[in-house]
mmCIF file of C-alpha atoms in Angstrom:
data_model
loop_
_atom_site.group_PDB
_atom_site.id
_atom_site.type_symbol
_atom_site.label_atom_id
_atom_site.label_comp_id
_atom_site.label_asym_id
_atom_site.label_seq_id
_atom_site.Cartn_x
_atom_site.Cartn_y
_atom_site.Cartn_z
ATOM 1 C CA MET A 452 27.113 -35.597 -18.689
ATOM 2 C CA PRO A 453 29.365 -38.632 -18.288
ATOM 3 C CA ALA A 454 28.830 -40.676 -15.131
ATOM 4 C CA VAL A 455 31.290 -40.169 -12.302
ATOM 5 C CA THR A 456 33.560 -43.183 -11.909
ATOM 6 C CA LEU A 457 34.047 -44.071 -8.251
ATOM 7 C CA PRO A 458 37.245 -45.729 -7.026
ATOM 8 C CA PHE A 459 36.999 -49.485 -6.630
ATOM 9 C CA ALA A 460 36.340 -50.887 -3.154
ATOM 10 C CA PRO A 461 36.113 -54.641 -2.539
ATOM 11 C CA ARG A 462 32.530 -55.670 -1.830
ATOM 12 C CA TRP A 463 31.698 -56.112 1.839
ATOM 13 C CA ILE A 464 29.232 -58.982 2.116
ATOM 14 C CA ALA A 465 26.921 -58.372 5.045
ATOM 15 C CA ALA A 466 25.910 -61.254 7.286
ATOM 16 C CA LYS A 467 22.368 -62.577 7.405
ATOM 17 C CA ALA A 468 20.244 -61.289 10.265
ATOM 18 C CA THR A 469 19.984 -63.616 13.244
ATOM 19 C CA THR A 470 17.050 -65.983 13.629
ATOM 20 C CA ALA A 471 17.692 -66.323 17.390
ATOM 21 C CA ASP A 472 14.811 -65.647 19.760
ATOM 22 C CA LEU A 473 16.219 -62.613 21.595
ATOM 23 C CA GLU A 474 14.582 -60.129 23.921
ATOM 24 C CA TRP A 475 14.501 -56.997 21.762
ATOM 25 C CA THR A 476 14.093 -53.489 23.112
ATOM 26 C CA ASP A 477 11.187 -51.403 21.827
ATOM 27 C CA LEU A 478 12.556 -48.216 20.232
ATOM 28 C CA ALA A 479 10.643 -45.324 18.704
ATOM 29 C CA VAL A 480 11.006 -44.809 14.934
ATOM 30 C CA ILE A 481 11.432 -41.259 13.595
ATOM 31 C CA ASP A 482 10.628 -40.813 9.895
ATOM 32 C CA LEU A 483 12.733 -37.829 8.777
ATOM 33 C CA ALA A 484 10.901 -37.532 5.467
ATOM 34 C CA LYS A 485 7.532 -37.194 7.214
ATOM 35 C CA ALA A 486 9.070 -34.774 9.724
ATOM 36 C CA LYS A 487 9.595 -32.248 6.916
ATOM 37 C CA THR A 488 5.855 -31.446 6.878
ATOM 38 C CA PRO A 489 4.284 -29.350 9.680
ATOM 39 C CA GLU A 490 2.023 -32.207 10.778
ATOM 40 C CA GLY A 491 4.810 -34.761 10.589
ATOM 41 C CA GLN A 492 7.194 -32.521 12.486
ATOM 42 C CA ALA A 493 4.703 -31.982 15.300
ATOM 43 C CA GLU A 494 4.332 -35.752 15.694
ATOM 44 C CA ALA A 495 8.095 -36.378 15.430
ATOM 45 C CA VAL A 496 8.878 -33.738 18.092
ATOM 46 C CA ILE A 497 6.797 -35.606 20.655
ATOM 47 C CA LYS A 498 8.174 -39.032 19.673
ATOM 48 C CA ALA A 499 11.800 -37.839 19.715
ATOM 49 C CA ARG A 500 11.383 -35.906 22.976
ATOM 50 C CA ASP A 501 9.765 -38.819 24.795
ATOM 51 C CA ALA A 502 12.239 -41.392 23.438
ATOM 52 C CA MET A 503 15.263 -39.347 24.512
ATOM 53 C CA HIS A 504 13.691 -38.691 27.912
ATOM 54 C CA ARG A 505 12.879 -42.353 28.600
ATOM 55 C CA GLN A 506 15.541 -44.408 26.806
ATOM 56 C CA GLY A 507 18.031 -42.088 25.105
ATOM 57 C CA PHE A 508 17.649 -44.106 21.881
ATOM 58 C CA PHE A 509 15.535 -44.135 18.722
ATOM 59 C CA TYR A 510 15.664 -45.278 15.096
ATOM 60 C CA VAL A 511 15.706 -42.882 12.148
ATOM 61 C CA ILE A 512 14.346 -43.982 8.753
ATOM 62 C CA ASN A 513 13.927 -42.245 5.378
ATOM 63 C CA HIS A 514 17.050 -40.207 6.066
ATOM 64 C CA GLY A 515 18.019 -39.634 2.439
ATOM 65 C CA LEU A 516 20.516 -42.368 1.474
ATOM 66 C CA ASP A 517 19.247 -45.369 -0.449
ATOM 67 C CA LYS A 518 20.236 -49.024 -0.006
ATOM 68 C CA ALA A 519 23.000 -48.885 -2.648
ATOM 69 C CA GLN A 520 24.560 -45.810 -1.032
ATOM 70 C CA ASN A 521 24.361 -47.531 2.341
ATOM 71 C CA GLU A 522 26.141 -50.594 0.958
ATOM 72 C CA ARG A 523 28.804 -48.406 -0.660
ATOM 73 C CA ILE A 524 29.731 -46.774 2.660
ATOM 74 C CA PHE A 525 30.152 -50.207 4.261
ATOM 75 C CA ASP A 526 32.420 -51.219 1.360
ATOM 76 C CA ILE A 527 34.533 -48.138 2.094
ATOM 77 C CA ALA A 528 34.412 -48.759 5.850
ATOM 78 C CA ALA A 529 36.124 -52.137 5.440
ATOM 79 C CA VAL A 530 39.087 -50.669 3.532
ATOM 80 C CA PRO A 531 41.118 -49.443 6.566
ATOM 81 C CA PHE A 532 41.062 -52.987 7.961
ATOM 82 C CA THR A 533 41.288 -55.212 4.882
ATOM 83 C CA GLN A 534 43.464 -53.141 2.515
ATOM 84 C CA VAL A 535 46.060 -51.648 4.898
ATOM 85 C CA SER A 536 49.022 -53.669 6.189
ATOM 86 C CA PRO A 537 49.763 -53.974 9.935
ATOM 87 C CA GLU A 538 52.978 -52.009 9.353
ATOM 88 C CA GLU A 539 51.159 -49.107 7.705
ATOM 89 C CA LYS A 540 48.460 -49.128 10.384
ATOM 90 C CA LYS A 541 51.125 -48.418 13.007
ATOM 91 C CA LEU A 542 52.130 -45.260 11.124
ATOM 92 C CA TYR A 543 48.580 -43.919 11.539
ATOM 93 C CA GLU A 544 47.951 -45.088 15.089
ATOM 94 C CA ALA A 545 46.050 -42.557 17.219
ATOM 95 C CA LYS A 546 47.821 -40.992 20.209
ATOM 96 C CA ILE A 547 44.704 -41.376 22.320
ATOM 97 C CA LYS A 548 46.123 -40.895 25.819
ATOM 98 C CA GLU A 549 48.455 -38.081 24.794
ATOM 99 C CA THR A 550 46.037 -36.006 22.701
ATOM 100 C CA GLY A 551 42.582 -36.945 23.981
ATOM 101 C CA THR A 552 41.424 -37.750 20.437
ATOM 102 C CA PHE A 553 40.774 -40.969 18.517
ATOM 103 C CA MET A 554 41.941 -39.675 15.133
ATOM 104 C CA GLY A 555 43.617 -42.538 13.278
ATOM 105 C CA TYR A 556 43.638 -46.191 14.382
ATOM 106 C CA LYS A 557 42.745 -47.511 17.785
ATOM 107 C CA PRO A 558 44.732 -50.748 17.763
ATOM 108 C CA LEU A 559 43.509 -54.105 18.941
ATOM 109 C CA GLN A 560 43.721 -54.821 22.688
ATOM 110 C CA TYR A 561 44.100 -51.169 23.726
ATOM 111 C CA TRP A 562 41.199 -51.264 26.210
ATOM 112 C CA HIS A 563 40.851 -53.461 29.292
ATOM 113 C CA ILE A 564 37.499 -55.270 29.443
ATOM 114 C CA ALA A 565 37.635 -57.534 32.533
ATOM 115 C CA ASN A 566 39.866 -60.036 34.367
ATOM 116 C CA GLY A 567 42.937 -59.100 32.337
ATOM 117 C CA VAL A 568 41.141 -59.592 28.991
ATOM 118 C CA ARG A 569 41.659 -56.812 26.483
ATOM 119 C CA ASP A 570 39.430 -55.838 23.578
ATOM 120 C CA ARG A 571 39.385 -57.401 20.097
ATOM 121 C CA ILE A 572 38.225 -54.161 18.454
ATOM 122 C CA GLU A 573 40.042 -51.953 15.998
ATOM 123 C CA HIS A 574 38.684 -48.752 14.571
ATOM 124 C CA TYR A 575 39.720 -45.979 12.233
ATOM 125 C CA ASN A 576 38.547 -42.431 12.921
ATOM 126 C CA LEU A 577 38.371 -39.379 10.674
ATOM 127 C CA ASN A 578 37.717 -35.841 11.879
ATOM 128 C CA ARG A 579 34.719 -33.893 10.553
ATOM 129 C CA ASN A 580 37.299 -32.252 8.277
ATOM 130 C CA VAL A 581 38.997 -35.278 6.702
ATOM 131 C CA ASN A 582 41.932 -33.149 5.524
ATOM 132 C CA LEU A 583 43.158 -32.351 9.045
ATOM 133 C CA LYS A 584 45.392 -35.444 9.000
ATOM 134 C CA GLU A 585 46.974 -37.754 6.460
ATOM 135 C CA HIS A 586 45.462 -41.180 5.893
ATOM 136 C CA PRO A 587 46.704 -44.596 4.715
ATOM 137 C CA ALA A 588 47.239 -44.853 0.970
ATOM 138 C CA ALA A 589 44.295 -47.237 0.483
ATOM 139 C CA VAL A 590 41.895 -44.801 2.207
ATOM 140 C CA ARG A 591 42.904 -41.674 0.263
ATOM 141 C CA PRO A 592 40.892 -42.324 -2.936
ATOM 142 C CA PHE A 593 37.710 -42.452 -0.845
ATOM 143 C CA LEU A 594 38.197 -39.201 1.080
ATOM 144 C CA PRO A 595 35.773 -37.148 -1.062
ATOM 145 C CA GLU A 596 33.028 -39.733 -0.481
ATOM 146 C CA ILE A 597 33.798 -39.934 3.233
ATOM 147 C CA GLN A 598 33.718 -36.140 3.515
ATOM 148 C CA SER A 599 30.349 -36.068 1.788
ATOM 149 C CA PHE A 600 29.097 -38.825 4.104
ATOM 150 C CA ILE A 601 30.263 -36.863 7.166
ATOM 151 C CA HIS A 602 28.473 -33.732 5.964
ATOM 152 C CA PHE A 603 25.333 -35.799 5.365
ATOM 153 C CA ASN A 604 25.348 -37.214 8.918
ATOM 154 C CA HIS A 605 26.064 -33.873 10.572
ATOM 155 C CA VAL A 606 23.883 -31.509 8.533
ATOM 156 C CA GLU A 607 21.214 -33.576 6.778
ATOM 157 C CA VAL A 608 20.501 -35.998 9.625
ATOM 158 C CA LEU A 609 21.606 -34.618 12.978
ATOM 159 C CA HIS A 610 20.665 -31.000 12.381
ATOM 160 C CA ASP A 611 17.146 -32.269 11.616
ATOM 161 C CA VAL A 612 17.202 -34.384 14.787
ATOM 162 C CA GLU A 613 18.521 -31.433 16.814
ATOM 163 C CA ARG A 614 15.638 -29.284 15.586
ATOM 164 C CA LEU A 615 13.159 -31.875 16.843
ATOM 165 C CA LEU A 616 14.901 -32.134 20.212
ATOM 166 C CA ALA A 617 15.118 -28.352 20.615
ATOM 167 C CA LEU A 618 11.401 -28.021 19.923
ATOM 168 C CA GLY A 619 10.858 -30.809 22.453
ATOM 169 C CA LEU A 620 12.484 -28.549 25.068
ATOM 170 C CA GLU A 621 10.228 -25.708 23.834
ATOM 171 C CA LEU A 622 13.274 -23.830 22.577
ATOM 172 C CA PRO A 623 13.701 -22.088 19.210
ATOM 173 C CA GLU A 624 14.096 -24.649 16.439
ATOM 174 C CA ASP A 625 17.768 -23.778 15.824
ATOM 175 C CA ALA A 626 18.830 -23.660 19.502
ATOM 176 C CA LEU A 627 20.776 -26.944 19.366
ATOM 177 C CA VAL A 628 21.867 -26.585 15.725
ATOM 178 C CA ARG A 629 23.708 -23.372 16.653
ATOM 179 C CA LYS A 630 25.676 -25.286 19.303
ATOM 180 C CA HIS A 631 26.620 -28.060 16.839
ATOM 181 C CA SER A 632 27.986 -26.179 13.841
ATOM 182 C CA PHE A 633 29.749 -27.693 10.857
ATOM 183 C CA GLU A 634 32.771 -25.440 11.381
ATOM 184 C CA ASP A 635 36.366 -25.679 12.595
ATOM 185 C CA LYS A 636 35.350 -25.300 16.260
ATOM 186 C CA ASN A 637 33.469 -28.604 16.022
ATOM 187 C CA ASN A 638 35.385 -31.888 16.333
ATOM 188 C CA ALA A 639 32.716 -34.429 15.450
ATOM 189 C CA TYR A 640 34.099 -37.501 13.701
ATOM 190 C CA CYS A 641 33.334 -40.580 11.643
ATOM 191 C CA ARG A 642 34.358 -44.045 12.826
ATOM 192 C CA PHE A 643 34.769 -47.292 10.925
ATOM 193 C CA MET A 644 34.969 -50.167 13.402
ATOM 194 C CA MET A 645 35.781 -53.865 13.190
ATOM 195 C CA TYR A 646 34.937 -56.324 15.959
ATOM 196 C CA HIS A 647 36.980 -59.517 15.659
ATOM 197 C CA PRO A 648 35.787 -62.842 17.152
ATOM 198 C CA ARG A 649 37.304 -63.862 20.487
ATOM 199 C CA PRO A 650 38.548 -67.180 21.881
ATOM 200 C CA ASP A 651 36.103 -69.088 24.082
ATOM 201 C CA GLU A 652 38.257 -68.593 27.181
ATOM 202 C CA GLU A 653 38.002 -64.813 26.818
ATOM 203 C CA GLU A 654 34.228 -65.054 26.511
ATOM 204 C CA ILE A 655 34.142 -66.956 29.798
ATOM 205 C CA GLN A 656 36.420 -64.474 31.594
ATOM 206 C CA THR A 657 34.328 -61.479 30.458
ATOM 207 C CA GLU A 658 30.893 -63.167 30.708
ATOM 208 C CA ASN A 659 30.528 -62.558 26.946
ATOM 209 C CA VAL A 660 30.868 -58.754 27.240
ATOM 210 C CA TRP A 661 32.879 -57.241 24.365
ATOM 211 C CA LEU A 662 32.501 -53.600 25.380
ATOM 212 C CA LYS A 663 31.254 -52.843 28.876
ATOM 213 C CA GLY A 664 28.175 -50.705 29.466
ATOM 214 C CA HIS A 665 28.771 -46.982 29.113
ATOM 215 C CA ALA A 666 27.293 -43.692 27.986
ATOM 216 C CA ASP A 667 28.873 -41.874 25.045
ATOM 217 C CA GLN A 668 30.678 -38.601 25.677
ATOM 218 C CA THR A 669 28.948 -37.058 22.647
ATOM 219 C CA SER A 670 25.812 -35.001 22.235
ATOM 220 C CA LEU A 671 24.411 -37.478 19.704
ATOM 221 C CA SER A 672 25.807 -40.671 18.228
ATOM 222 C CA VAL A 673 24.744 -42.268 14.941
ATOM 223 C CA LEU A 674 25.043 -46.018 14.389
ATOM 224 C CA TRP A 675 24.334 -47.216 10.841
ATOM 225 C CA SER A 676 22.376 -50.394 11.494
ATOM 226 C CA GLN A 677 24.112 -53.618 10.447
ATOM 227 C CA PRO A 678 22.874 -57.201 10.765
ATOM 228 C CA ILE A 679 25.181 -58.813 13.349
ATOM 229 C CA SER A 680 23.320 -58.496 16.653
ATOM 230 C CA ALA A 681 25.544 -57.530 19.571
ATOM 231 C CA LEU A 682 24.352 -54.096 20.758
ATOM 232 C CA GLN A 683 22.277 -54.018 23.926
ATOM 233 C CA ILE A 684 20.772 -51.095 25.824
ATOM 234 C CA ARG A 685 20.066 -50.857 29.523
ATOM 235 C CA ASP A 686 16.359 -50.136 29.602
ATOM 236 C CA ALA A 687 14.571 -48.022 32.191
ATOM 237 C CA ASP A 688 13.913 -51.141 34.298
ATOM 238 C CA GLY A 689 17.666 -51.845 34.479
ATOM 239 C CA LYS A 690 17.464 -54.877 32.176
ATOM 240 C CA TRP A 691 19.752 -55.335 29.165
ATOM 241 C CA ARG A 692 17.836 -55.812 25.907
ATOM 242 C CA TRP A 693 19.014 -56.316 22.327
ATOM 243 C CA VAL A 694 18.769 -53.667 19.603
ATOM 244 C CA LYS A 695 17.220 -55.203 16.485
ATOM 245 C CA HIS A 696 18.728 -54.573 13.047
ATOM 246 C CA MET A 697 16.580 -52.514 10.688
ATOM 247 C CA ASP A 698 17.655 -52.304 7.038
ATOM 248 C CA ASN A 699 19.030 -48.888 6.043
ATOM 249 C CA ALA A 700 18.033 -47.380 9.390
ATOM 250 C CA LEU A 701 20.066 -45.327 11.811
ATOM 251 C CA VAL A 702 20.191 -45.849 15.554
ATOM 252 C CA ILE A 703 20.524 -42.469 17.275
ATOM 253 C CA ASN A 704 21.523 -42.232 20.918
ATOM 254 C CA CYS A 705 21.916 -39.440 23.427
ATOM 255 C CA GLY A 706 25.338 -38.888 25.000
ATOM 256 C CA ASP A 707 26.516 -37.210 28.185
ATOM 257 C CA SER A 708 26.986 -33.813 26.529
ATOM 258 C CA LEU A 709 23.332 -33.544 25.484
ATOM 259 C CA GLU A 710 22.235 -34.876 28.862
ATOM 260 C CA MET A 711 24.130 -32.031 30.514
ATOM 261 C CA LEU A 712 22.786 -29.420 28.077
ATOM 262 C CA SER A 713 19.239 -30.644 28.713
ATOM 263 C CA GLY A 714 19.652 -30.626 32.492
ATOM 264 C CA GLY A 715 19.177 -34.384 32.620
ATOM 265 C CA TYR A 716 15.859 -34.330 30.745
ATOM 266 C CA TYR A 717 17.324 -36.190 27.778
ATOM 267 C CA LYS A 718 18.903 -39.343 29.168
ATOM 268 C CA SER A 719 22.396 -40.440 28.221
ATOM 269 C CA ALA A 720 21.851 -43.921 26.818
ATOM 270 C CA ILE A 721 23.638 -46.773 28.609
ATOM 271 C CA HIS A 722 24.644 -49.440 26.094
ATOM 272 C CA ARG A 723 27.117 -52.288 25.684
ATOM 273 C CA VAL A 724 28.321 -54.800 23.100
ATOM 274 C CA VAL A 725 28.195 -58.555 23.785
ATOM 275 C CA GLN A 726 28.949 -61.783 21.959
ATOM 276 C CA PRO A 727 26.551 -62.227 19.022
ATOM 277 C CA PRO A 728 23.968 -65.039 19.022
ATOM 278 C CA GLU A 729 25.145 -68.493 18.011
ATOM 279 C CA ASP A 730 24.178 -68.228 14.329
ATOM 280 C CA GLN A 731 26.411 -65.124 13.906
ATOM 281 C CA ARG A 732 29.493 -66.129 15.885
ATOM 282 C CA GLY A 733 32.900 -66.312 14.290
ATOM 283 C CA LEU A 734 32.185 -63.390 11.923
ATOM 284 C CA ASN A 735 33.886 -60.024 11.729
ATOM 285 C CA ARG A 736 31.381 -57.304 12.693
ATOM 286 C CA LEU A 737 31.817 -54.088 10.704
ATOM 287 C CA GLY A 738 30.360 -50.861 12.075
ATOM 288 C CA VAL A 739 29.868 -47.340 10.721
ATOM 289 C CA PHE A 740 29.346 -44.492 13.191
ATOM 290 C CA TYR A 741 29.180 -40.724 13.393
ATOM 291 C CA PHE A 742 29.883 -39.114 16.762
ATOM 292 C CA CYS A 743 28.670 -35.535 17.092
ATOM 293 C CA TYR A 744 29.931 -33.108 19.714
ATOM 294 C CA ALA A 745 28.794 -29.627 20.554
ATOM 295 C CA ASP A 746 31.272 -26.957 19.433
ATOM 296 C CA ASP A 747 34.441 -26.885 21.532
ATOM 297 C CA ASP A 748 33.567 -23.477 23.021
ATOM 298 C CA VAL A 749 30.153 -24.589 24.341
ATOM 299 C CA ARG A 750 29.893 -24.881 28.125
ATOM 300 C CA LEU A 751 27.864 -27.965 29.035
ATOM 301 C CA GLU A 752 25.399 -26.100 31.274
ATOM 302 C CA PRO A 753 21.631 -26.725 31.243
ATOM 303 C CA LEU A 754 19.715 -24.594 28.750
ATOM 304 C CA MET A 755 17.717 -22.780 31.400
ATOM 305 C CA GLU A 756 15.922 -20.664 28.820
ATOM 306 C CA SER A 757 13.864 -23.814 28.090
ATOM 307 C CA PRO A 758 10.291 -23.369 29.405
ATOM 308 C CA LEU A 759 10.105 -27.152 29.818
ATOM 309 C CA LEU A 760 13.195 -27.251 32.043
ATOM 310 C CA GLN A 761 11.919 -24.293 34.035
ATOM 311 C CA ARG A 762 8.774 -26.312 34.800
ATOM 312 C CA VAL A 763 10.261 -29.733 35.523
ATOM 313 C CA GLY A 764 13.608 -28.664 36.997
ATOM 314 C CA VAL A 765 17.091 -29.848 36.119
ATOM 315 C CA THR A 766 19.636 -32.378 37.329
ATOM 316 C CA ARG A 767 23.168 -31.024 37.065
ATOM 317 C CA ARG A 768 26.162 -33.313 36.534
ATOM 318 C CA ALA A 769 28.455 -30.518 37.796
ATOM 319 C CA PRO A 770 27.770 -27.655 40.240
ATOM 320 C CA GLU A 771 26.353 -24.494 38.685
ATOM 321 C CA GLY A 772 29.080 -22.526 36.926
ATOM 322 C CA GLN A 773 31.533 -25.441 37.007
ATOM 323 C CA ALA A 774 30.412 -27.486 34.009
ATOM 324 C CA PRO A 775 33.265 -28.243 31.579
ATOM 325 C CA MET A 776 33.606 -26.841 28.108
ATOM 326 C CA MET A 777 32.966 -29.333 25.323
ATOM 327 C CA GLU A 778 36.660 -29.482 24.400
ATOM 328 C CA GLU A 779 37.667 -30.293 27.995
ATOM 329 C CA TRP A 780 35.016 -32.993 28.315
ATOM 330 C CA ARG A 781 35.693 -34.780 25.015
ATOM 331 C CA LYS A 782 39.452 -34.881 25.597
ATOM 332 C CA ALA A 783 39.172 -36.085 29.194
ATOM 333 C CA ARG A 784 36.673 -38.814 28.340
ATOM 334 C CA THR A 785 38.648 -39.975 25.290
ATOM 335 C CA ALA A 786 41.993 -40.135 27.098
ATOM 336 C CA ALA A 787 40.545 -42.028 30.083
ATOM 337 C CA TYR A 788 38.255 -44.511 28.350
ATOM 338 C CA GLY A 789 39.257 -48.157 28.797
ATOM 339 C CA THR A 790 42.611 -47.274 30.362
ATOM 340 C CA SER A 791 41.866 -45.515 33.667
ATOM 341 C CA ASP A 792 41.759 -47.105 37.113
ATOM 342 C CA LEU A 793 38.055 -47.539 37.836
ATOM 343 C CA LYS A 794 36.699 -47.723 41.379
ATOM 344 C CA LYS A 795 33.785 -49.847 42.590
ATOM 345 C CA GLY A 796 30.610 -47.757 42.637
ATOM 346 C CA ASN A 797 27.674 -47.833 45.043
ATOM 347 C CA GLU A 798 25.527 -49.816 42.590
ATOM 348 C CA ASP A 799 26.082 -53.520 42.012
ATOM 349 C CA GLY A 800 28.126 -54.132 38.848
ATOM 350 C CA VAL A 801 29.047 -50.463 38.418
ATOM 351 C CA GLU A 802 32.568 -49.025 38.307
ATOM 352 C CA GLU A 803 33.270 -45.290 38.417
ATOM 353 C CA GLU A 804 35.792 -42.600 37.645
ATOM 354 C CA VAL A 805 35.649 -38.842 38.243
ATOM 355 C CA LEU A 806 36.533 -36.443 35.407
ATOM 356 C CA HIS A 807 36.245 -32.666 35.796
ATOM 357 C CA GLY A 808 34.348 -33.308 39.013
ATOM 358 C CA ILE A 809 31.734 -35.410 37.183
ATOM 359 C CA ARG A 810 31.081 -39.034 38.108
ATOM 360 C CA VAL A 811 31.298 -41.313 35.054
ATOM 361 C CA LYS A 812 29.837 -44.804 35.394
ATOM 362 C CA HIS A 813 30.807 -48.025 33.610
ATOM 363 C CA TYR A 814 28.487 -51.039 33.764
ATOM 364 C CA ASN A 815 29.579 -54.670 33.855
#
């Protein structure tokens, strides 16, 4: 058979990893290949359960894409930013506030960070079904590859992770998979994201914070590891630590939706983005993400059929019977993020908003 000819994408040259002496967080590593054996799965269930309970973060390795495939997706991810004119970008700008979705471009300086400084981040978002909306001309040749990549993240990676986490709650293996289908009622999405360097005066005004501390609205989020260090997590001791780059690894984190479904047992991971270390400053930072929601018709109530939750008890984010549906939660969080009027919280450096009766915290 003749080889399939892929459309040309300009090569994205990744930065070199930092040599700075940073305080790195210690994250568990889940080997998905090993987890396919009974012995490996039993070990991975405990590691995944404990990591999500304590930190809300872990790495995934041996997920099924090789280094060349990883590099290809980063080549494609750069296209919406480097091959589309500013005029065409405006035609595909997301109506975030109006629709409660990110589909399309989030333009630069849409979010407020601090002291009047707005973000230097642009991203392009594609629904789980890439054909739901039109895309810029330069992106269209890559849609089959992007659709395949989305399916890979959702079904080949996250369904495996969800099986481990369900078993960790002592539930049937498919308990979480059934709530995160790859069907029309699910609005998971892929994001390509470009962080642009900022002027020194903005770094001073924001104390070097590019994206303030927050928890994702998702069930699970996938970050494809890339070498420019800027991601930090708020560890259990309240200290911010750096997340170290690992070649061809994924960083998986728990979001608010899974925290609610697990009755607070799996912890929504607090994370932020800050100015990179000195040897990586002045570079554009390209990111590839997959954000997975539960199906829109899932109510975000604790899974009380879990024997584990029956033993340890649950912490509800909303009163019993009043938890939002997934669709309500994702739209409210999306519309409000970075644009709502936050109030000072009870904790130092914490601002809050209330959505569907649930307190949402943002960390400076």
